[in-house]
Short mmCIF file of C-alpha atoms and ligand atoms in Angstrom, two decimals:
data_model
loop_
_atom_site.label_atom_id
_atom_site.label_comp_id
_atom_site.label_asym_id
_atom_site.label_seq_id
_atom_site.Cartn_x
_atom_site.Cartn_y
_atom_site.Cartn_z
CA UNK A 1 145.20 121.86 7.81
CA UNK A 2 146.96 120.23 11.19
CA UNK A 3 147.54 116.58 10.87
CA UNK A 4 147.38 114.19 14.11
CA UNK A 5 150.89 114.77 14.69
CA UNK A 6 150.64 118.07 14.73
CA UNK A 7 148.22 118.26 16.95
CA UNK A 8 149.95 116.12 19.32
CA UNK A 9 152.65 118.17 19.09
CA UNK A 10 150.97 121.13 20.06
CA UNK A 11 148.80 119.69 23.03
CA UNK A 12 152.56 118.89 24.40
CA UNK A 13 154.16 122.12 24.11
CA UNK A 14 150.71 123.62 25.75
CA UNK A 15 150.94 121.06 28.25
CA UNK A 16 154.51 121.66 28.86
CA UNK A 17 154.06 125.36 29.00
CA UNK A 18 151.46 125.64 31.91
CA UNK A 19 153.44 122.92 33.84
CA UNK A 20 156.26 123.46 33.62
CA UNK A 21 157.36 126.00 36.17
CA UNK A 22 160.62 128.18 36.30
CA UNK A 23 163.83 126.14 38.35
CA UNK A 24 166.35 128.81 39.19
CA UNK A 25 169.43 127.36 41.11
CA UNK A 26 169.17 125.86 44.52
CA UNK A 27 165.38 125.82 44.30
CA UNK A 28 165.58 122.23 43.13
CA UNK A 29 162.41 120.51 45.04
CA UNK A 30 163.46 117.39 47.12
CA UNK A 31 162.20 114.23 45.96
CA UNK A 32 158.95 113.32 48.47
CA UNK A 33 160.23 110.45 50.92
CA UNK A 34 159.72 106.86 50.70
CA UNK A 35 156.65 106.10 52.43
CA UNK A 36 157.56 104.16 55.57
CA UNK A 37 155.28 100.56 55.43
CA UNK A 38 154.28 100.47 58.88
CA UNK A 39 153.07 97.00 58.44
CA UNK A 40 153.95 94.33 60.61
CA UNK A 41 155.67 91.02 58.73
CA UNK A 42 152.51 89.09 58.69
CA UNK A 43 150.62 92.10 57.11
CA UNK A 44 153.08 92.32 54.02
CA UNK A 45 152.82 88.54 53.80
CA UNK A 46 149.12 88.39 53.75
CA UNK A 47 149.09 88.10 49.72
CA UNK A 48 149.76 86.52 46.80
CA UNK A 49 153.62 85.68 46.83
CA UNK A 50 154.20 88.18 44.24
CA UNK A 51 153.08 91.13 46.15
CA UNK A 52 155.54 89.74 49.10
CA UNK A 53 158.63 91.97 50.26
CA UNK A 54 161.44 91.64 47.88
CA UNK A 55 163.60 88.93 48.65
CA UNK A 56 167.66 89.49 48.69
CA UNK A 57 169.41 87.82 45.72
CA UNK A 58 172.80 87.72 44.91
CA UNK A 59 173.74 89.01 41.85
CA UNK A 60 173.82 86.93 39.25
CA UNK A 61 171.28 84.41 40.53
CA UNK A 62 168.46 83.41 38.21
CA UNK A 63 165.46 84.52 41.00
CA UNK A 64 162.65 82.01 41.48
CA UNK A 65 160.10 82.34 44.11
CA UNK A 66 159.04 79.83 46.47
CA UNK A 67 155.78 78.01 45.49
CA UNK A 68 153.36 75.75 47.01
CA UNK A 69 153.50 72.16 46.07
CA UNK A 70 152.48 71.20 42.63
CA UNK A 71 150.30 68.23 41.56
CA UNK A 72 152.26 65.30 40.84
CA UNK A 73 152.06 64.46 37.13
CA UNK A 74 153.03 60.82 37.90
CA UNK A 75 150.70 59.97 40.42
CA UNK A 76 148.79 57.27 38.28
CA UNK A 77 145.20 55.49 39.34
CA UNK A 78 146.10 52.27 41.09
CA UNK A 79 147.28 50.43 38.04
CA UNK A 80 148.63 47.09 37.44
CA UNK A 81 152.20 48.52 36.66
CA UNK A 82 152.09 50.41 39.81
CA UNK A 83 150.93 47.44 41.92
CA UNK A 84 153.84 45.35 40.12
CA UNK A 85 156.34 48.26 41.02
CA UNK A 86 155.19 48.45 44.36
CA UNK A 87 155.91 44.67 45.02
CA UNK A 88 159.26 44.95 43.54
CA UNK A 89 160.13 48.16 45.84
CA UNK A 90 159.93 46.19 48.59
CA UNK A 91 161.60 42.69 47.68
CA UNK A 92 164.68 41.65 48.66
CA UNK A 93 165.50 38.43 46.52
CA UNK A 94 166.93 40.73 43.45
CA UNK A 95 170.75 40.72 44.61
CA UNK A 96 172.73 39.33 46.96
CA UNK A 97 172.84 41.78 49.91
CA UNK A 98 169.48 41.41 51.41
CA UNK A 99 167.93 44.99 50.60
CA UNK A 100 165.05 46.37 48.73
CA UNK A 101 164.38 49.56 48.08
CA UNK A 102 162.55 49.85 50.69
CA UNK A 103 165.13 48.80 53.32
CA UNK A 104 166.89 52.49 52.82
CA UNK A 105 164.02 54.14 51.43
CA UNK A 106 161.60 53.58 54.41
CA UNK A 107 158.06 54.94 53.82
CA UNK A 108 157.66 55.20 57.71
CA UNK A 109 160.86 57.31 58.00
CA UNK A 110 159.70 59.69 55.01
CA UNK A 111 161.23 57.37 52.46
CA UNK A 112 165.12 57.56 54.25
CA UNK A 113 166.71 54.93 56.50
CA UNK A 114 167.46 57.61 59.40
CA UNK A 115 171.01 56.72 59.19
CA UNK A 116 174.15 58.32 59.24
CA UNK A 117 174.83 56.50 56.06
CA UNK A 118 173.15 54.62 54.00
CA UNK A 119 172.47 51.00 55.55
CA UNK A 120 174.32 48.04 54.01
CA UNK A 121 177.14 50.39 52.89
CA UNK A 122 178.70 53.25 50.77
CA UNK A 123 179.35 56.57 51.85
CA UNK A 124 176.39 58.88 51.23
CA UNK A 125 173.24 59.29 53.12
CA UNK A 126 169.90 57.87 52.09
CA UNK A 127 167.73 60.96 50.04
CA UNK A 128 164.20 60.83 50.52
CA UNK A 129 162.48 59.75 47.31
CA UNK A 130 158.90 62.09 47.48
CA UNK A 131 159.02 64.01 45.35
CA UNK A 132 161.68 62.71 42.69
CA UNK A 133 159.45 63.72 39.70
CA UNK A 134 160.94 66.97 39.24
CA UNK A 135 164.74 65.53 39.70
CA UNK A 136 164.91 64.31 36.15
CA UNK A 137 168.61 65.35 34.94
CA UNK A 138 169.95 65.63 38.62
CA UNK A 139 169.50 62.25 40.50
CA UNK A 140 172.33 61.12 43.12
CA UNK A 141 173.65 64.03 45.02
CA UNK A 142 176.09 64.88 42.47
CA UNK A 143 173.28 64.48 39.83
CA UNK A 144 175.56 61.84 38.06
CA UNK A 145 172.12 59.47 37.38
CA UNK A 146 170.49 61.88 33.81
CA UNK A 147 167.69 59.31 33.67
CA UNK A 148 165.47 57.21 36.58
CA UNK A 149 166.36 53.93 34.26
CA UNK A 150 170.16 54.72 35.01
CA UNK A 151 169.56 55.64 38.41
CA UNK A 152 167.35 52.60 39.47
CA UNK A 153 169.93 49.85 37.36
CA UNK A 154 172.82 51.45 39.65
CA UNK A 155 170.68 51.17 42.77
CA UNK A 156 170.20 47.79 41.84
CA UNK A 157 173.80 46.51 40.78
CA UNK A 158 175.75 48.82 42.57
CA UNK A 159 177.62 46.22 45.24
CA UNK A 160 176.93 48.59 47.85
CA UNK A 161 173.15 48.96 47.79
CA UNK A 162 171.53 45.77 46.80
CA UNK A 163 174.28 43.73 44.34
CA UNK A 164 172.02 42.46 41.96
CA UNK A 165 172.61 41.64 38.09
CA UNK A 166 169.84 42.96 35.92
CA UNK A 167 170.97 40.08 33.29
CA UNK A 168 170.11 37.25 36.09
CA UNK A 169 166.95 39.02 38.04
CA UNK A 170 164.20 38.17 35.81
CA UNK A 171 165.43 34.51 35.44
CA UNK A 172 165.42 34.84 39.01
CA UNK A 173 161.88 36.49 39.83
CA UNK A 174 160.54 33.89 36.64
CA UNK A 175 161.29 31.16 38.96
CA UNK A 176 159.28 32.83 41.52
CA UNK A 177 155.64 31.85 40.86
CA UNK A 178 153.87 34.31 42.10
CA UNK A 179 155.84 36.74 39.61
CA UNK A 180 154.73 36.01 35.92
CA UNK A 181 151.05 36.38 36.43
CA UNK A 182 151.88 40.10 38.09
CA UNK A 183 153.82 40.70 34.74
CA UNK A 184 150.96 39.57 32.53
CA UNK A 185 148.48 41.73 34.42
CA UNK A 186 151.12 44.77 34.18
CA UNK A 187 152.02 44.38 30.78
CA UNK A 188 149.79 41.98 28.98
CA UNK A 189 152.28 39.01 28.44
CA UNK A 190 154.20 37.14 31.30
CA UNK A 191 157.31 37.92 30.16
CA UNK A 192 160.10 39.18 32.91
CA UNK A 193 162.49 41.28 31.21
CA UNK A 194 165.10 43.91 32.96
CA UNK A 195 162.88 46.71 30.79
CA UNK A 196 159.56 46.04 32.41
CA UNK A 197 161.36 45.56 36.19
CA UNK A 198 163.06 48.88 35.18
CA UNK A 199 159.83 50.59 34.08
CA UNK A 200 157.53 49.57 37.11
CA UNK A 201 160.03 50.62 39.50
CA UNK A 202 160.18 53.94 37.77
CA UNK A 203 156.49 54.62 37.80
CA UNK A 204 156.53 53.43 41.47
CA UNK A 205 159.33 55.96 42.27
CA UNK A 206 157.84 58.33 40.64
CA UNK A 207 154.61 58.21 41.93
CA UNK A 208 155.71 59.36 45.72
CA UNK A 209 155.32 62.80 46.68
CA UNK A 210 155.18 64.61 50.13
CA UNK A 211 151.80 65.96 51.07
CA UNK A 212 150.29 69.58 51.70
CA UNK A 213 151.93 71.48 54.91
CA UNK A 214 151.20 74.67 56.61
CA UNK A 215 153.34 76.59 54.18
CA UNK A 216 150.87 75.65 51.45
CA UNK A 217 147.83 76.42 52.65
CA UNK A 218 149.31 79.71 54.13
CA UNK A 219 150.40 80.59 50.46
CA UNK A 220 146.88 79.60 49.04
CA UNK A 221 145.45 82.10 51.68
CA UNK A 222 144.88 80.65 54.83
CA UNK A 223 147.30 83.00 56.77
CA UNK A 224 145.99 81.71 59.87
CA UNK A 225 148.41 78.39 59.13
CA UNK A 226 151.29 79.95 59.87
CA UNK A 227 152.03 81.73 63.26
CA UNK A 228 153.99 85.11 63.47
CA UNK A 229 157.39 83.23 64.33
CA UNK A 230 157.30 81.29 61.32
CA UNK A 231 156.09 83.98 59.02
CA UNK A 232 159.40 85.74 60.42
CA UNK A 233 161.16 82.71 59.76
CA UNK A 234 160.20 82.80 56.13
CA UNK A 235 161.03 85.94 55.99
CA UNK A 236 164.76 85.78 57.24
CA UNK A 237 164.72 82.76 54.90
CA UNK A 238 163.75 84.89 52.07
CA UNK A 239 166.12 88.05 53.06
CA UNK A 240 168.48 88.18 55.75
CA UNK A 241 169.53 84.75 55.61
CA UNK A 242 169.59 84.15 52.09
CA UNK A 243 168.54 80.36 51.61
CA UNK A 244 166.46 81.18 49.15
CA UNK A 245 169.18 82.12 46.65
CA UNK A 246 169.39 78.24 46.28
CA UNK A 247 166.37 76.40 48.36
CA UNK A 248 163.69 77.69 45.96
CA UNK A 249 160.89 76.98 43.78
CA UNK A 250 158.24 74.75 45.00
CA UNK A 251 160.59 71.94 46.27
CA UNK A 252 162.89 74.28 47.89
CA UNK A 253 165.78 73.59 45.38
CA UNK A 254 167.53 75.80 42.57
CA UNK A 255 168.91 71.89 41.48
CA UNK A 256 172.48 73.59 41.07
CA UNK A 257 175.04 72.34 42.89
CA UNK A 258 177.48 74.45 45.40
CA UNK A 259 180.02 74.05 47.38
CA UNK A 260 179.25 73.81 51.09
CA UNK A 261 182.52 72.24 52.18
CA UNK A 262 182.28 69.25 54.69
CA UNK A 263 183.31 67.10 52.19
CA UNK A 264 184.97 64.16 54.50
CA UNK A 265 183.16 60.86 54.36
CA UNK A 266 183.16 58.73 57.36
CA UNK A 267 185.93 57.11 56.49
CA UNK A 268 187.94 59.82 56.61
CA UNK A 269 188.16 60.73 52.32
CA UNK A 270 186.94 63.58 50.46
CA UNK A 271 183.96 63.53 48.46
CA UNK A 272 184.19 64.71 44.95
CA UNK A 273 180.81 65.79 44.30
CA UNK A 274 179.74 67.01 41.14
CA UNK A 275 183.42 66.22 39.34
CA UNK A 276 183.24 63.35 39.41
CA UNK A 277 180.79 63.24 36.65
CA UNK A 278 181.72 66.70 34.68
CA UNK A 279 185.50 66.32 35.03
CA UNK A 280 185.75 70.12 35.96
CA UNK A 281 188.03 71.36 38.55
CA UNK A 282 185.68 73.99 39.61
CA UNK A 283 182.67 71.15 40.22
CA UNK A 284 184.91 70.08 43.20
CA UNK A 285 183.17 69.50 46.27
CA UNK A 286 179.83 70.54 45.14
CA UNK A 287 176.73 68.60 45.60
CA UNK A 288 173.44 69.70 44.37
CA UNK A 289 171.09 71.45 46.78
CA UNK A 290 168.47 69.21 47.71
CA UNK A 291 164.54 69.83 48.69
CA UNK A 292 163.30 71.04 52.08
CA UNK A 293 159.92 69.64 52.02
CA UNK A 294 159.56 67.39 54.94
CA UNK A 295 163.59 68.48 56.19
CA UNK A 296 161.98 68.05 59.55
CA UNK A 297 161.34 64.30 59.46
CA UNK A 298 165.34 63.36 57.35
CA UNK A 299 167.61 63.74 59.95
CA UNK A 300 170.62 63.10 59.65
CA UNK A 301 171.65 65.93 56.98
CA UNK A 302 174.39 66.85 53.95
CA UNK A 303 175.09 64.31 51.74
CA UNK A 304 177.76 62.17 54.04
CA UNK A 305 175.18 62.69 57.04
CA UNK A 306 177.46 64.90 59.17
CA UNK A 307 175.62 67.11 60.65
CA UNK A 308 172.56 65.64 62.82
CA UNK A 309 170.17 68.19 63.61
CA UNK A 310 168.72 71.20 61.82
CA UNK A 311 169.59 73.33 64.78
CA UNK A 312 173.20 72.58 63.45
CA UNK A 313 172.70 73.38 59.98
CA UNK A 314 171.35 76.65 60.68
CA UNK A 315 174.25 77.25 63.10
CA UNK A 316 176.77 76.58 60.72
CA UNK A 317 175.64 78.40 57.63
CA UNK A 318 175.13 81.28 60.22
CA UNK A 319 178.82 81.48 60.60
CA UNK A 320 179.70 80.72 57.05
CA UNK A 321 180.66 77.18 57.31
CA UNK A 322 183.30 76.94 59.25
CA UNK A 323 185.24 73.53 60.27
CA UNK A 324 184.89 71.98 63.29
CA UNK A 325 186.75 68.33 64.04
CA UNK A 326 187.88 66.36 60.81
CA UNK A 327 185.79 68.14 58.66
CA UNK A 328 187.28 69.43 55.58
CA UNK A 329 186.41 71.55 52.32
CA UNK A 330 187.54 70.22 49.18
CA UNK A 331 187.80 72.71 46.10
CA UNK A 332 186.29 76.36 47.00
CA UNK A 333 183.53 77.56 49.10
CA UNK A 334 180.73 78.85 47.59
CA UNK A 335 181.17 82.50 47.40
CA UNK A 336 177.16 82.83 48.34
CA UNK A 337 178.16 81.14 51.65
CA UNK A 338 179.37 83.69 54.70
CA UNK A 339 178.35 84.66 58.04
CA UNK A 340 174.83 85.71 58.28
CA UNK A 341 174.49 87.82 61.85
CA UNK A 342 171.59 86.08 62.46
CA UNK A 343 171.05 86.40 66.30
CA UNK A 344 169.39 83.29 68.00
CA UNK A 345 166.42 84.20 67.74
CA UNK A 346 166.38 84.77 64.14
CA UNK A 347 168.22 81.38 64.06
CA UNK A 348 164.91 79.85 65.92
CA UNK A 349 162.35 81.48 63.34
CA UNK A 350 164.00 80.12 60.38
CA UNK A 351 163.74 76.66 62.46
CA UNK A 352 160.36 77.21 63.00
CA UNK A 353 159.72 77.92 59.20
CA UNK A 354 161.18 75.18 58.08
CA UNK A 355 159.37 73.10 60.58
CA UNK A 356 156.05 74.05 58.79
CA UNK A 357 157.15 72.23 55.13
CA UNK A 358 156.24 68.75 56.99
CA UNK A 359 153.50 66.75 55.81
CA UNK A 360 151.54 63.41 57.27
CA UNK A 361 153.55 60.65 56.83
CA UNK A 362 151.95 58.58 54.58
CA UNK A 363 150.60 55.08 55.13
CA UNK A 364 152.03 52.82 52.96
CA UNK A 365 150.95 48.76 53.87
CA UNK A 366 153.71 46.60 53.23
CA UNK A 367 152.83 44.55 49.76
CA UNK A 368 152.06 40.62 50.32
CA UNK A 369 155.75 39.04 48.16
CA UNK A 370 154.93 36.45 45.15
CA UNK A 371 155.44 33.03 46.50
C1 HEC B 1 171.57 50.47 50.52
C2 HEC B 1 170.57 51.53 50.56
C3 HEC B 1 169.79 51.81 49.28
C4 HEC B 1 169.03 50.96 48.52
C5 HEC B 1 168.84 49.46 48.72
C6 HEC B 1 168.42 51.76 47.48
N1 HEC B 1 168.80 53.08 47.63
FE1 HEC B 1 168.15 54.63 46.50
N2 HEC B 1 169.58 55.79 47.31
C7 HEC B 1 170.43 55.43 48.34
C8 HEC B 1 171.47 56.44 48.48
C9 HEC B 1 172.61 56.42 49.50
C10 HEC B 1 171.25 57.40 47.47
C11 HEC B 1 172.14 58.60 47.16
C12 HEC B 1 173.39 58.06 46.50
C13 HEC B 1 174.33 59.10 45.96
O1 HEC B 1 173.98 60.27 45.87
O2 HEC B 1 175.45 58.73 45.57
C14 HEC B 1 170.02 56.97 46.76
C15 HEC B 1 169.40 57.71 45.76
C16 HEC B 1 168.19 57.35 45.18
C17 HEC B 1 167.40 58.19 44.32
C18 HEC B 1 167.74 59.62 43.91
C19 HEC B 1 167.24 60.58 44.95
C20 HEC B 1 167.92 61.91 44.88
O3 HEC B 1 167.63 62.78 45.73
O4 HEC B 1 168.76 62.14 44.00
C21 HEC B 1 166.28 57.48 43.95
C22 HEC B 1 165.14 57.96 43.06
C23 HEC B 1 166.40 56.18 44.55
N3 HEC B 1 167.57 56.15 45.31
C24 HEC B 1 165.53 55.11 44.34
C25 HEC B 1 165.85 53.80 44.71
C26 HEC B 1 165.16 52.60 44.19
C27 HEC B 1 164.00 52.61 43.21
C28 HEC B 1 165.77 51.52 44.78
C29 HEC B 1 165.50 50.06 44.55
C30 HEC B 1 165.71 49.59 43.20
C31 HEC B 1 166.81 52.05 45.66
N4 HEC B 1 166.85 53.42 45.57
C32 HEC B 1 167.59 51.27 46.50
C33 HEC B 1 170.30 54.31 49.13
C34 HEC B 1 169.65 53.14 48.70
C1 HEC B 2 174.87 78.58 48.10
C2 HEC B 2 173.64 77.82 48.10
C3 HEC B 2 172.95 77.59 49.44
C4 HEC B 2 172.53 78.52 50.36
C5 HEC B 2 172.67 80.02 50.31
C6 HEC B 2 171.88 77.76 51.42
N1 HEC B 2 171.92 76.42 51.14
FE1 HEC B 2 171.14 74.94 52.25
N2 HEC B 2 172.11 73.58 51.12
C7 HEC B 2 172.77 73.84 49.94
C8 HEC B 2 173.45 72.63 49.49
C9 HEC B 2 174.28 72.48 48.23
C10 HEC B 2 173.19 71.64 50.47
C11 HEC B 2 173.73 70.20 50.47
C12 HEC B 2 175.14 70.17 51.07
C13 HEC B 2 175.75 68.80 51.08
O1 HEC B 2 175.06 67.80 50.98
O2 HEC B 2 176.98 68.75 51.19
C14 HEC B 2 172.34 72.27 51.47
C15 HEC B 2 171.80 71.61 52.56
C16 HEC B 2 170.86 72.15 53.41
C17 HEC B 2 170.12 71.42 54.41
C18 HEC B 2 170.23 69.91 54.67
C19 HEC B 2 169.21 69.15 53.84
C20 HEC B 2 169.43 67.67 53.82
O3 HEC B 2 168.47 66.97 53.50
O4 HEC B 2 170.54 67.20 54.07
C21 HEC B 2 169.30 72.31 55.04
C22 HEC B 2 168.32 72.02 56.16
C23 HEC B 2 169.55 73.61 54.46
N3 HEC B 2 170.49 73.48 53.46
C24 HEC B 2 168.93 74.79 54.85
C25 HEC B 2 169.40 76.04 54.48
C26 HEC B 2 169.02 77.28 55.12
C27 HEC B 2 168.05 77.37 56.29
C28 HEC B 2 169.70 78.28 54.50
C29 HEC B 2 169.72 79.74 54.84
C30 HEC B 2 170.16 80.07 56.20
C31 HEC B 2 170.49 77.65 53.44
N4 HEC B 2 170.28 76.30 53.47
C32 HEC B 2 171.30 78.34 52.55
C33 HEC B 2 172.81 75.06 49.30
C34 HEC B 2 172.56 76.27 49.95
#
């Protein structure tokens, strides 16, 4: 009797047999070529992103895609905390420089003050703030900030931003009558304590994204968004130019941080970066990569403001960095920064791609201030 295995055993070897054909030396068949894809750039990125051309990675890089923009799991219905947040975003009686929030974080400039620096002091330039949801862990350039509690309590007592005192503000804001009823509506009791300021400022924050672009609908399927410069442009971005080694994901960010040297602040000192919260030598200099979404509209760039156009930017990664006036590099350059050979026209189309991650700024009325 033949068992199953036996039987498979045999259909092999018979298989085999009539298949397999005699190889005597030097009769060794070549292998058939590669098809060459004819296609033209838009045709092989007229799909889903996973049947896209494969983009160039260094080794050693954990590969994520680009993606189009996610749904905000923080934007809440018009609620009472939000309203409360909202008003606190934009007052200015919490410290004793005469900021709010919303005097660097302008929603008419995208949520940035457009400066070289931040207004009213320090040395870094004003981040946008859409999309900060997904920057839990890695707030602040350096990512010192692990929670949006530690981050917002630093915006607000840090002497350079807005020099409050979180122990004094809701004393002060209590004596502010139009204040405890928006607490009692928020949170069911009038009560002004730093927690609740804390909290509706977070869900505020959080609540701000950036809005659909011509990138997104392109990757949802309407390749008619996107015209055949940009689609090269996205392309290079993906390949030849290799930004998407670390501008990638939905927001355009690997949140790692890398050393891009221009370190020099404008007053003339190096910024640490990312050692100055882990300590290591190696974190020297590095900042974390931020977003691209809306890039177009948060001129100036890096995070001391350097460099003010993204004609620049392009420029100088094309040639691997290199320093031009005072600027210095402080630790080691990223080894996944060196000159690309991008010719100017390739240079153009990766300006043109990454002028189609804008969105419509959004509207945002000025809140009425408690009296
Ligand atoms: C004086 C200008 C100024 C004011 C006022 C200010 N910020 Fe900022 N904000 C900055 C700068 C500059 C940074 C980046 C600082 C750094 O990396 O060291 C920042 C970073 C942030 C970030 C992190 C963004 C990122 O990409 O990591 C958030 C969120 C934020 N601010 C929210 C707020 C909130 C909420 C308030 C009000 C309580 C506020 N900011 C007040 C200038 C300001
Ligand atoms: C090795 C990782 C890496 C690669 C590769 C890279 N970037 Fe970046 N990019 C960064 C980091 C980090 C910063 C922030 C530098 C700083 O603030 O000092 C940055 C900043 C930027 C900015 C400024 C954003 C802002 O808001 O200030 C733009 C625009 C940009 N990159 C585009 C590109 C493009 C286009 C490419 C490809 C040609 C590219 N990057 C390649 C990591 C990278």
């Amino acid at each position: 009797m033949i068992n199953c295995y036996g039987l498979c055993c045999l259909l092999l070897f018979l298989c085999g047999a009539c298949s397999k054909s005699p190889v005597t030396d030097g009769e060794v068949p070549l292998p058939e070529p590669e098809p060459v894809d004819t296609r033209s750039t838009r045709e092989k990125y007229s799909a889903a992103i996973t049947a896209w051309p494969e983009a160039e990675w260094y080794s050693g890089i954990i590969k994520k895609e680009l993606a189009e923009l996610p749904a905000n799991p923080n934007a809440k219905p018009n609620t009472e905390v939000l309203r409360l947040g909202k008003v606190l975003f934009f007052e200015k009686r919490m410290g004793s420089i005469q900021n709010s929030c919303s005097s660097c974080h302008n929603p008419a400039k995208f949520w940035t003050d457009g400066s070289r620096m931040a207004i009213g002091g320090g040395v870094r330039n004003t981040p946008t703030i859409e999309n900060a949801w997904h920057l839990k862990g890695h707030l602040f350039h350096d990512g010192r900030a692990a929670t949006y509690a530690e981050q917002i309590t630093e915006a607000i007592e840090s002497p350079i931003e807005m020099d409050g005192d979180l122990n004094i503000i809701p004393w002060i804001l209590s004596q502010i009558p139009g204040y405890p009823p928006l607490f009692e509506a928020a949170y069911g009791s009038n009560s002004i304590t730093r927690e609740r300021i804390l909290d509706a400022l977070e869900v505020y924050t959080l609540s701000i994204s950036s809005g659909e672009t011509a990138f997104d609908r392109f990757v949802r399927g309407d390749y008619a968004a996107l015209t055949d410069k940009e689609i090269e442009g996205l392309h290079l971005f993906r390949t030849k130019g290799k930004c998407i080694n670390c501008h990638n994901g939905p927001f355009f960010t690997d949140l790692q941080y890398h050393n891009l040297g221009y370190a020099v602040d404008f007053r003339g000192d190096l910024d640490n970066g990312r050692y100055e919260v882990t300590g290591f030598e190696a974190d020297k200099g590095k900042l974390r990569t931020p977003g691209l979404r809306n890039v177009s509209n948060t001129a100036p760039y890096w995070h001391n403001g350097e460099i003010a156009t993204l004609e620049e930017v392009i420029d100088l990664l094309n040639r691997g960095m290199p320093h031009t006036g005072r600027q210095k590099i402080n630790g080691t350059l990223s080894p996944h920064i060196r000159p690309l050979q991008l010719t100017s026209n390739e240079q153009r189309a990766i300006l043109a791609f990454l002028n189609t991650l804008s969105s419509e700024v959004l509207k945002v009325e000025s809140p009425t201030l408690p009296q």
